[in-house]
PDB file of C-alpha atoms in Angstrom:
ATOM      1  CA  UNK A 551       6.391  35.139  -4.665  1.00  0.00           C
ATOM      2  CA  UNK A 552       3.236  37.613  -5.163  1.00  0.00           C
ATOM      3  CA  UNK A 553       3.546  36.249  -9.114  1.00  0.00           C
ATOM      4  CA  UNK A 554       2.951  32.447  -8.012  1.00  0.00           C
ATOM      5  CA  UNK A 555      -0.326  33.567  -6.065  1.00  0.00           C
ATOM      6  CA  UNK A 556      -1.663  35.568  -8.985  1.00  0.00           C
ATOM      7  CA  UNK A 557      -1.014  33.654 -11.717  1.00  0.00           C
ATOM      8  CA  UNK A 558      -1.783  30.329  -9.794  1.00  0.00           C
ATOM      9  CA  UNK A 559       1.651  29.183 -11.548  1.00  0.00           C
ATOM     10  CA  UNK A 560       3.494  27.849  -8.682  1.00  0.00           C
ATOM     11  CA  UNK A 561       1.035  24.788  -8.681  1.00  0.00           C
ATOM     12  CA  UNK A 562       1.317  21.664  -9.321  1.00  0.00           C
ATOM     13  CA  UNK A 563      -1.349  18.895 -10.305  1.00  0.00           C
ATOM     14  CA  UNK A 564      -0.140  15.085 -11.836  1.00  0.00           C
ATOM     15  CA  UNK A 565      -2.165  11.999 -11.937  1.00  0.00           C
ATOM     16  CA  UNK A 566       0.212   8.552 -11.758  1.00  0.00           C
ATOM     17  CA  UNK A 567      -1.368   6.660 -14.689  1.00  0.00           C
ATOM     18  CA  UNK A 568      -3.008   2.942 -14.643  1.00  0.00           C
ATOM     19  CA  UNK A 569      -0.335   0.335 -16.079  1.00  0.00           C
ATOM     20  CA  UNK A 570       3.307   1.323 -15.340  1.00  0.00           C
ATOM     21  CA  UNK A 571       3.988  -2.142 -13.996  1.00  0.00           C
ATOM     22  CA  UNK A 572       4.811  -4.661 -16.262  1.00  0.00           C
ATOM     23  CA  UNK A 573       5.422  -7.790 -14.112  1.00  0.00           C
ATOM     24  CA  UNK A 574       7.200 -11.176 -15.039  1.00  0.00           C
ATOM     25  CA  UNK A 575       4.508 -14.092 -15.499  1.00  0.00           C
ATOM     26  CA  UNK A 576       5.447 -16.616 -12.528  1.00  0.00           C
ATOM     27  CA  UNK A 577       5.456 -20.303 -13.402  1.00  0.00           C
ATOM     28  CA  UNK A 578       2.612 -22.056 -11.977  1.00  0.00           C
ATOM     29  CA  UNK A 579       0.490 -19.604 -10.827  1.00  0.00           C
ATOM     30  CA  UNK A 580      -1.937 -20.577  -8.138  1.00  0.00           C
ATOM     31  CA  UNK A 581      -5.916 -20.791  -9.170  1.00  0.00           C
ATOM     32  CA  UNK A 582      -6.517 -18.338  -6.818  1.00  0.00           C
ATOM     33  CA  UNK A 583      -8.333 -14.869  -6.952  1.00  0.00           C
ATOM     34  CA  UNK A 584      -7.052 -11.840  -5.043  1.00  0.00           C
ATOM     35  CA  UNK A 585      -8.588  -8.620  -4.175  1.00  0.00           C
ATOM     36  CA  UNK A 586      -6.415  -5.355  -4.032  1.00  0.00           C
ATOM     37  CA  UNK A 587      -8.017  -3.238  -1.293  1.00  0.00           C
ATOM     38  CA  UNK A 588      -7.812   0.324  -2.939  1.00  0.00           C
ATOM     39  CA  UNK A 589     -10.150   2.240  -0.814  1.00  0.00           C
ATOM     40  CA  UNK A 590      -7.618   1.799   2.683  1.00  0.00           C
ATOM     41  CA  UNK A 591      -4.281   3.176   3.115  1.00  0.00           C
ATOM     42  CA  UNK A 592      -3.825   4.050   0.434  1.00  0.00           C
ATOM     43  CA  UNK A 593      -3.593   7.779   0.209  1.00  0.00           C
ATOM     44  CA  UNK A 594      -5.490   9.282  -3.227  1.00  0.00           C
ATOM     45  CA  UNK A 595      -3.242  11.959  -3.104  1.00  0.00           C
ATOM     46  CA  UNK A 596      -0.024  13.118  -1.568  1.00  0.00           C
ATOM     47  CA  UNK A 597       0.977  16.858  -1.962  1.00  0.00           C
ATOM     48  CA  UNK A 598       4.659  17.594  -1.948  1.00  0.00           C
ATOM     49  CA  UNK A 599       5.732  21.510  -0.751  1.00  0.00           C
ATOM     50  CA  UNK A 600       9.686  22.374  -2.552  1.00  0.00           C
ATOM     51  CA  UNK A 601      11.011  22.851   0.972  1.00  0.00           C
ATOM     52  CA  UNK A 602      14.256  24.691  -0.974  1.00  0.00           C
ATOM     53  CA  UNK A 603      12.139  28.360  -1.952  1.00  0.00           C
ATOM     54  CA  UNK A 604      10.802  30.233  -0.393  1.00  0.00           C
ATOM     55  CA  UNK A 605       7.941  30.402  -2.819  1.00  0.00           C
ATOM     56  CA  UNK A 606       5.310  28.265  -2.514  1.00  0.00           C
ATOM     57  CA  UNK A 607       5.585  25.483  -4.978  1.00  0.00           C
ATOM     58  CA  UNK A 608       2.627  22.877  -4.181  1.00  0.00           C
ATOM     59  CA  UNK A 609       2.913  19.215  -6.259  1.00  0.00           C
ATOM     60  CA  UNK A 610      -0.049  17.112  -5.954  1.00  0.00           C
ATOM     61  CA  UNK A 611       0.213  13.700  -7.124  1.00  0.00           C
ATOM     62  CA  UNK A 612      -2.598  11.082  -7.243  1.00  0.00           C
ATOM     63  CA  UNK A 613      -1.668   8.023  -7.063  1.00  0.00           C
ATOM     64  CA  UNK A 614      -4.143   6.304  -5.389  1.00  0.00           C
ATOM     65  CA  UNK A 615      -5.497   4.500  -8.536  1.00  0.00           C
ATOM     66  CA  UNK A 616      -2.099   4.370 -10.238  1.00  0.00           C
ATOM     67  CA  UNK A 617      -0.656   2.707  -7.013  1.00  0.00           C
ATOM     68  CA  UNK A 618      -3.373   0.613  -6.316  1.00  0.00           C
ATOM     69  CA  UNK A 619      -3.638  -0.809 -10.103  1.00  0.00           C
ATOM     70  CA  UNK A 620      -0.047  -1.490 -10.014  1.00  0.00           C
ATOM     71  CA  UNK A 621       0.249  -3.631  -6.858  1.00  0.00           C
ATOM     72  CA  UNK A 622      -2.704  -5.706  -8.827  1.00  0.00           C
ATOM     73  CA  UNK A 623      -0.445  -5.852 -12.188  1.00  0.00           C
ATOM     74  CA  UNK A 624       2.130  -7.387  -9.640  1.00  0.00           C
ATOM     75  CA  UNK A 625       0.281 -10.084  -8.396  1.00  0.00           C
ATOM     76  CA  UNK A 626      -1.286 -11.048 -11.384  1.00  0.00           C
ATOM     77  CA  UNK A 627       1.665 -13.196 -12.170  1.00  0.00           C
ATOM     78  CA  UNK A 628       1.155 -15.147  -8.891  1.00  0.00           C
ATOM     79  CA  UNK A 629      -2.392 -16.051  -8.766  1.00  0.00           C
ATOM     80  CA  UNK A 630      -5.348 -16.765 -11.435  1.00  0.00           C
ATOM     81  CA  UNK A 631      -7.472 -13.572 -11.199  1.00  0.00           C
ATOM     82  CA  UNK A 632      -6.082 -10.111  -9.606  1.00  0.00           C
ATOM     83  CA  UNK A 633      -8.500  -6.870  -9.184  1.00  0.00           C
ATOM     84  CA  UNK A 634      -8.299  -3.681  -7.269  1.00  0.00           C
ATOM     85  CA  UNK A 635     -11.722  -2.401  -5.434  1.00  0.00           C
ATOM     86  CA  UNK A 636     -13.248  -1.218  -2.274  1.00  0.00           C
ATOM     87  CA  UNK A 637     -12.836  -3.614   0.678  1.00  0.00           C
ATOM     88  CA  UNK A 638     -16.927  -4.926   0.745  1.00  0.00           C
ATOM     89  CA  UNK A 639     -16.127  -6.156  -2.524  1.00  0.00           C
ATOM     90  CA  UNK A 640     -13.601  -8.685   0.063  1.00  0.00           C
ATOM     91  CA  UNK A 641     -16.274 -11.768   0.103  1.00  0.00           C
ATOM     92  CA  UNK A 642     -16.235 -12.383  -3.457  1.00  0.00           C
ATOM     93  CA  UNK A 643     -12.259 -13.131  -3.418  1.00  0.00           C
ATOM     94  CA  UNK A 644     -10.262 -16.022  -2.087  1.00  0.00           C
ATOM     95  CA  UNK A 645      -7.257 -13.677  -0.322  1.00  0.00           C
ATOM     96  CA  UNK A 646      -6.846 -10.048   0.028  1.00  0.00           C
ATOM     97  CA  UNK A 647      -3.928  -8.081  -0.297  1.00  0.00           C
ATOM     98  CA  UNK A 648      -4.023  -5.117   2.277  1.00  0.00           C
ATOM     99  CA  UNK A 649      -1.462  -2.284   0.949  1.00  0.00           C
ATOM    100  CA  UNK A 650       0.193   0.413   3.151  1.00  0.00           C
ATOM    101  CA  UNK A 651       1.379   3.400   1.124  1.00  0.00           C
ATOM    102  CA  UNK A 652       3.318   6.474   2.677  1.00  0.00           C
ATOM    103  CA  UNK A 653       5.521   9.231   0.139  1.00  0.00           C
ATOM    104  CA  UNK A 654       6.812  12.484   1.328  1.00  0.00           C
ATOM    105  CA  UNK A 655       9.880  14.727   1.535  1.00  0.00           C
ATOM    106  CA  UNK A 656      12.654  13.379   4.224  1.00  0.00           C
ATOM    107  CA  UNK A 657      15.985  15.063   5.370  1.00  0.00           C
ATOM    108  CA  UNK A 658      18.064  11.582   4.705  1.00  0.00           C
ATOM    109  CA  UNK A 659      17.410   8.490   3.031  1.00  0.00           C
ATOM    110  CA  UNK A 660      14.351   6.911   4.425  1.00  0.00           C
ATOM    111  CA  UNK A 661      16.398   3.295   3.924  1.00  0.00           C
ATOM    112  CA  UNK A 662      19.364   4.428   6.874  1.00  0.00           C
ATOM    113  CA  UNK A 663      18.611   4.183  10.666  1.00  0.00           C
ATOM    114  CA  UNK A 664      21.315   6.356  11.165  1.00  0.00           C
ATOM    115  CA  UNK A 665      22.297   8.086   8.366  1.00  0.00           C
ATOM    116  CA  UNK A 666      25.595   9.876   7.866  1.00  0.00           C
ATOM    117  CA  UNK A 667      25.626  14.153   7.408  1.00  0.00           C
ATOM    118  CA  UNK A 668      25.796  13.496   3.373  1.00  0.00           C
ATOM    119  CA  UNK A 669      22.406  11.898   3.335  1.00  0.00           C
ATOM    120  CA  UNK A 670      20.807  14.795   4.990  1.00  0.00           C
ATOM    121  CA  UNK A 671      19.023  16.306   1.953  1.00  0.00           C
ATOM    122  CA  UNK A 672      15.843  16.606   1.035  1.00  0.00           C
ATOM    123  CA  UNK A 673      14.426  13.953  -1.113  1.00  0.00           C
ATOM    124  CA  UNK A 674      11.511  11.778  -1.957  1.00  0.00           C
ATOM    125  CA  UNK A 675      10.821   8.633   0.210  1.00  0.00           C
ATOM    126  CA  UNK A 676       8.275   5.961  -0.775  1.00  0.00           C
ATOM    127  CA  UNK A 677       7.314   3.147   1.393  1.00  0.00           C
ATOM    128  CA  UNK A 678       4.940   0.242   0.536  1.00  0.00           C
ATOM    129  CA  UNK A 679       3.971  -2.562   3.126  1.00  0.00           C
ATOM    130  CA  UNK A 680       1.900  -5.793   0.525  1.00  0.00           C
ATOM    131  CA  UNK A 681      -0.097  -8.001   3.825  1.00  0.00           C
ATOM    132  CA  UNK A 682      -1.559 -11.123   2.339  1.00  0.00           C
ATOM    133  CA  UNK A 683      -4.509 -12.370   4.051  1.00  0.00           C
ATOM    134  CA  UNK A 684      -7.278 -14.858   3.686  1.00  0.00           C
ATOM    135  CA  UNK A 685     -10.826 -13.578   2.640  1.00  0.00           C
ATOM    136  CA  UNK A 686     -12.771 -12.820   5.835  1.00  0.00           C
ATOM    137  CA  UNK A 687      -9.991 -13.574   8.032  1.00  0.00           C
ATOM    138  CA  UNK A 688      -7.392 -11.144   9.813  1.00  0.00           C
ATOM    139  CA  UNK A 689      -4.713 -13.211  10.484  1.00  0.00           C
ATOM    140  CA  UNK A 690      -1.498 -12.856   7.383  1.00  0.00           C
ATOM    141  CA  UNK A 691      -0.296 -15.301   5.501  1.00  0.00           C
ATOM    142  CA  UNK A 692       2.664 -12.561   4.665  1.00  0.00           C
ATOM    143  CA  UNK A 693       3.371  -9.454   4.721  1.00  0.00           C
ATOM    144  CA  UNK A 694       6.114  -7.248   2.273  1.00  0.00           C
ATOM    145  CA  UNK A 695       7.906  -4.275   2.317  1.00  0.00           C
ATOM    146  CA  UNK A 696      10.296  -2.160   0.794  1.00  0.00           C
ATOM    147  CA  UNK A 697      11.060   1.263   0.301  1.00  0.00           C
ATOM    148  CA  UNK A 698      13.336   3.994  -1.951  1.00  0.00           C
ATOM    149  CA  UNK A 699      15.141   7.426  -1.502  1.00  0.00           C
ATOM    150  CA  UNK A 700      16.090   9.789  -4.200  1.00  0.00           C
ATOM    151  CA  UNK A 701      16.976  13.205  -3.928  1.00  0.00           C
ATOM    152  CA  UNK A 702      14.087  16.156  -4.418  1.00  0.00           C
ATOM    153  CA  UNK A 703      16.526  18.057  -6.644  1.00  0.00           C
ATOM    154  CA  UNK A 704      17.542  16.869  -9.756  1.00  0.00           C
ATOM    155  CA  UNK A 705      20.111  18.109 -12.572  1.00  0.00           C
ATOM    156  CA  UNK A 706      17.544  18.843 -15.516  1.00  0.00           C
ATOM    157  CA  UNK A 707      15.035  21.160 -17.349  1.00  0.00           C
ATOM    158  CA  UNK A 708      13.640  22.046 -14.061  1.00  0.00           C
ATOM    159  CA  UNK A 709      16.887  22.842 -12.175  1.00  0.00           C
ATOM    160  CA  UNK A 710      17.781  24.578 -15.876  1.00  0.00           C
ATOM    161  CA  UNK A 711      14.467  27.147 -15.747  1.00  0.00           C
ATOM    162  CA  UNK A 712      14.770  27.657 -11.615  1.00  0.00           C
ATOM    163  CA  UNK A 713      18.611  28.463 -12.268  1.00  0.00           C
ATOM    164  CA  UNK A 714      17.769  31.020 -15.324  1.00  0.00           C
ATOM    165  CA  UNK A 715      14.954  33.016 -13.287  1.00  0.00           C
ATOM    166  CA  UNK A 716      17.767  33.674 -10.220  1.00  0.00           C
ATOM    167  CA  UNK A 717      20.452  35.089 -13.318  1.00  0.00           C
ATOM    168  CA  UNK A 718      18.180  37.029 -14.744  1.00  0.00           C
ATOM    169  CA  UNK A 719      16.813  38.480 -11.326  1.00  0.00           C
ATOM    170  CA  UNK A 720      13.526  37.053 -11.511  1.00  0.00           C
ATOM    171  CA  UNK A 721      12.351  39.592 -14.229  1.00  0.00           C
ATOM    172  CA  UNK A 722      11.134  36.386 -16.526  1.00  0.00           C
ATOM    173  CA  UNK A 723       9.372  35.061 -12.890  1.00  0.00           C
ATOM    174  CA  UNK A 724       5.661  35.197 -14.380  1.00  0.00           C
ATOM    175  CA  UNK A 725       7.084  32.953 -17.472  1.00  0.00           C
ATOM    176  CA  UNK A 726      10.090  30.898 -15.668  1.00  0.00           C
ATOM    177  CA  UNK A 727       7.723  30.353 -12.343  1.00  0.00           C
ATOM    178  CA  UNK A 728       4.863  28.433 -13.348  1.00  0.00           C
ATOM    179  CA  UNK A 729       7.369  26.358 -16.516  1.00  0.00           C
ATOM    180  CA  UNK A 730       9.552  25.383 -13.366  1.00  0.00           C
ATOM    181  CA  UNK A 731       6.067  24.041 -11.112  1.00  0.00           C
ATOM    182  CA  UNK A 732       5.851  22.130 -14.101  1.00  0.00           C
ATOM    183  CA  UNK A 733       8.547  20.782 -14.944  1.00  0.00           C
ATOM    184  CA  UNK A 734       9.185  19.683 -10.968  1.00  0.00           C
ATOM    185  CA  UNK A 735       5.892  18.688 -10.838  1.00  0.00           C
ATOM    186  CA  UNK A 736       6.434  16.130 -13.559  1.00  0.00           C
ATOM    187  CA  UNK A 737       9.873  15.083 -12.242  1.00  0.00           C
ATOM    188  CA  UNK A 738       8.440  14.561  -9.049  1.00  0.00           C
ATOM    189  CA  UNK A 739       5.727  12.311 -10.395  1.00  0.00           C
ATOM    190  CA  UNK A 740       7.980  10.348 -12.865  1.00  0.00           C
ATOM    191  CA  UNK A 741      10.279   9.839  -9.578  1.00  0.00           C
ATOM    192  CA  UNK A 742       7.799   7.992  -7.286  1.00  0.00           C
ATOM    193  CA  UNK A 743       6.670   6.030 -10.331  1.00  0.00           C
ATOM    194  CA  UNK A 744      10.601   4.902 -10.221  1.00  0.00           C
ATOM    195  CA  UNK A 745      10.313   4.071  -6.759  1.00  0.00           C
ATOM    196  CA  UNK A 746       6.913   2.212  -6.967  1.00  0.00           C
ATOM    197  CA  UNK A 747       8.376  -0.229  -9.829  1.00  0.00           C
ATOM    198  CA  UNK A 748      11.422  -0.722  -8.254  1.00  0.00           C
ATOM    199  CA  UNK A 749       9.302  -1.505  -4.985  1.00  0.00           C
ATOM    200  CA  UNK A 750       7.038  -3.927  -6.595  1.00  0.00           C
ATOM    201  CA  UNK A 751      10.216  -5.343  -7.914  1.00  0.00           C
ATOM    202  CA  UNK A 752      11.512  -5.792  -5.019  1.00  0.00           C
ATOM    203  CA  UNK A 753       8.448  -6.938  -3.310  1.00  0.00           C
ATOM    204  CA  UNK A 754       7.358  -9.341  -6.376  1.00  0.00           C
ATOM    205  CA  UNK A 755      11.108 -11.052  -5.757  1.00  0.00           C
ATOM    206  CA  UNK A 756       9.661 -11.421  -2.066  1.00  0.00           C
ATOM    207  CA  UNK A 757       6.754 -13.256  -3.034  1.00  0.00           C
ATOM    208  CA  UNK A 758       9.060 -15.925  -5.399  1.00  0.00           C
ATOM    209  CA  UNK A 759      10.564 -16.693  -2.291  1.00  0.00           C
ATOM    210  CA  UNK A 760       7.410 -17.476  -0.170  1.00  0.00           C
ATOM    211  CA  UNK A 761       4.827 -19.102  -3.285  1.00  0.00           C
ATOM    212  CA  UNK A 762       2.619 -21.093  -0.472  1.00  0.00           C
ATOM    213  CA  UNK A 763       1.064 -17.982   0.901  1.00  0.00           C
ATOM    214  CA  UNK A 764      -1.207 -18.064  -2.893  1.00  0.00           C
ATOM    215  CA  UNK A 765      -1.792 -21.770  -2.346  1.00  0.00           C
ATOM    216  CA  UNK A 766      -5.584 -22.759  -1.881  1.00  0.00           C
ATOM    217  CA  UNK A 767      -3.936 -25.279   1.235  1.00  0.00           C
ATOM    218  CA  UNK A 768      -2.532 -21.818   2.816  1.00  0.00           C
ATOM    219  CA  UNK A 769      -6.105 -20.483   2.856  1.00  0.00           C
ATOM    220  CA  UNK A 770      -7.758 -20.094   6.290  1.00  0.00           C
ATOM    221  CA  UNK A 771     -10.676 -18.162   7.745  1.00  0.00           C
ATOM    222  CA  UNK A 772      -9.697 -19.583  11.535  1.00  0.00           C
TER     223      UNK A 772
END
């Protein structure tokens, strides 16, 4: 709509903040340090288009940092000393944990192969792959993954404002418009900070099962 372009309403822009991952200390954690590569695939921002308007709603989320500090939060309660930073920091650390990090709209639930018609909505997939390697070396001692779904539209403030604009013709559009960017916006963001916990969660219950990879005896630059 001609009142998103001029009032630069129907814009979105949300940072994922440091600390949202509040991990449970391991016993035993190896005396190990590990270095969370943050400059390497992990995307610094994703930007999200509402594929249900025709107007054009942008989100931008970065979560590079966010992401990237939360992985390390994660692993702290494996090993001795945890950091995120740029991979030629990689020499000054005993492993490396390589992270793969992919969010975006889908039609069904990213989890389902084959999902059935009801899944076929639009909704927010996140995907994280954790690869534990030794410093210097390529070969993994592990690698993690796990992903979540949730639908794009939720029942809310923001479904609320979008819902009022369409009764009342869009006459309260240069008002209703840039509250309901907003409000998505921050939905939107609060959502893939869901899915990252849960992830890590998920992930972090991975690692209990395999505690040798953080083991100095595990440790190989072959």
């Amino acid at each position: 709509m001609i009142f998103c372009l001029l009032l630069v309403g129907c814009a979105y822009h949300g940072r994922v903040p440091r600390g949202i991952y509040h991990p449970t200390a391991q016993p035993n954690r190896a005396d190990q340090s590990i270095l969370v590569v943050s400059d390497k695939n992990i995307p610094q921002k994703i930007l999200i288009t509402d594929p249900t308007s025709s107007a054009l709603y942008d989100f931008t989320l970065e979560v590079g940092d966010g992401t990237a500090v939360a992985v390390t939060d994660a692993l702290s309660a494996f090993v001795a000393r945890a950091d995120a930073g740029a991979q030629r920091l990689e020499n000054q650390y005993d492993l490396i944990a390589d992270v793969k990090l992919e969010a975006g709209l889908t039609r069904a639930d990213c989890a389902a192969s084959m999902p059935n018609l009801a899944a076929r909505q639009n909704g927010l997939c996140t995907m994280l792959t954790l690869t534990v390697r030794p410093s210097g070396s390529p070969h993994a001692l592990g690698s993690f993954s796990a992903r979540r779904w949730s639908a794009f539209e939720k029942p809310g403030a923001a479904a609320t404002v979008r819902w009022l604009n369409k009764s009342t013709v869009y006459l309260l559009s240069p008002v209703l418009l840039p509250t309901y960017t907003q409000l998505q916006g921050a939905q939107l963001r609060r959502q893939f900070q869901t899915h990252l916990k849960e992830i890590l969660d998920d992930i972090s219950a991975q690692l209990q099962d395999h505690p040798n990879i953080f083991q100095p005896s595990s440790v190989s630059t072959d």
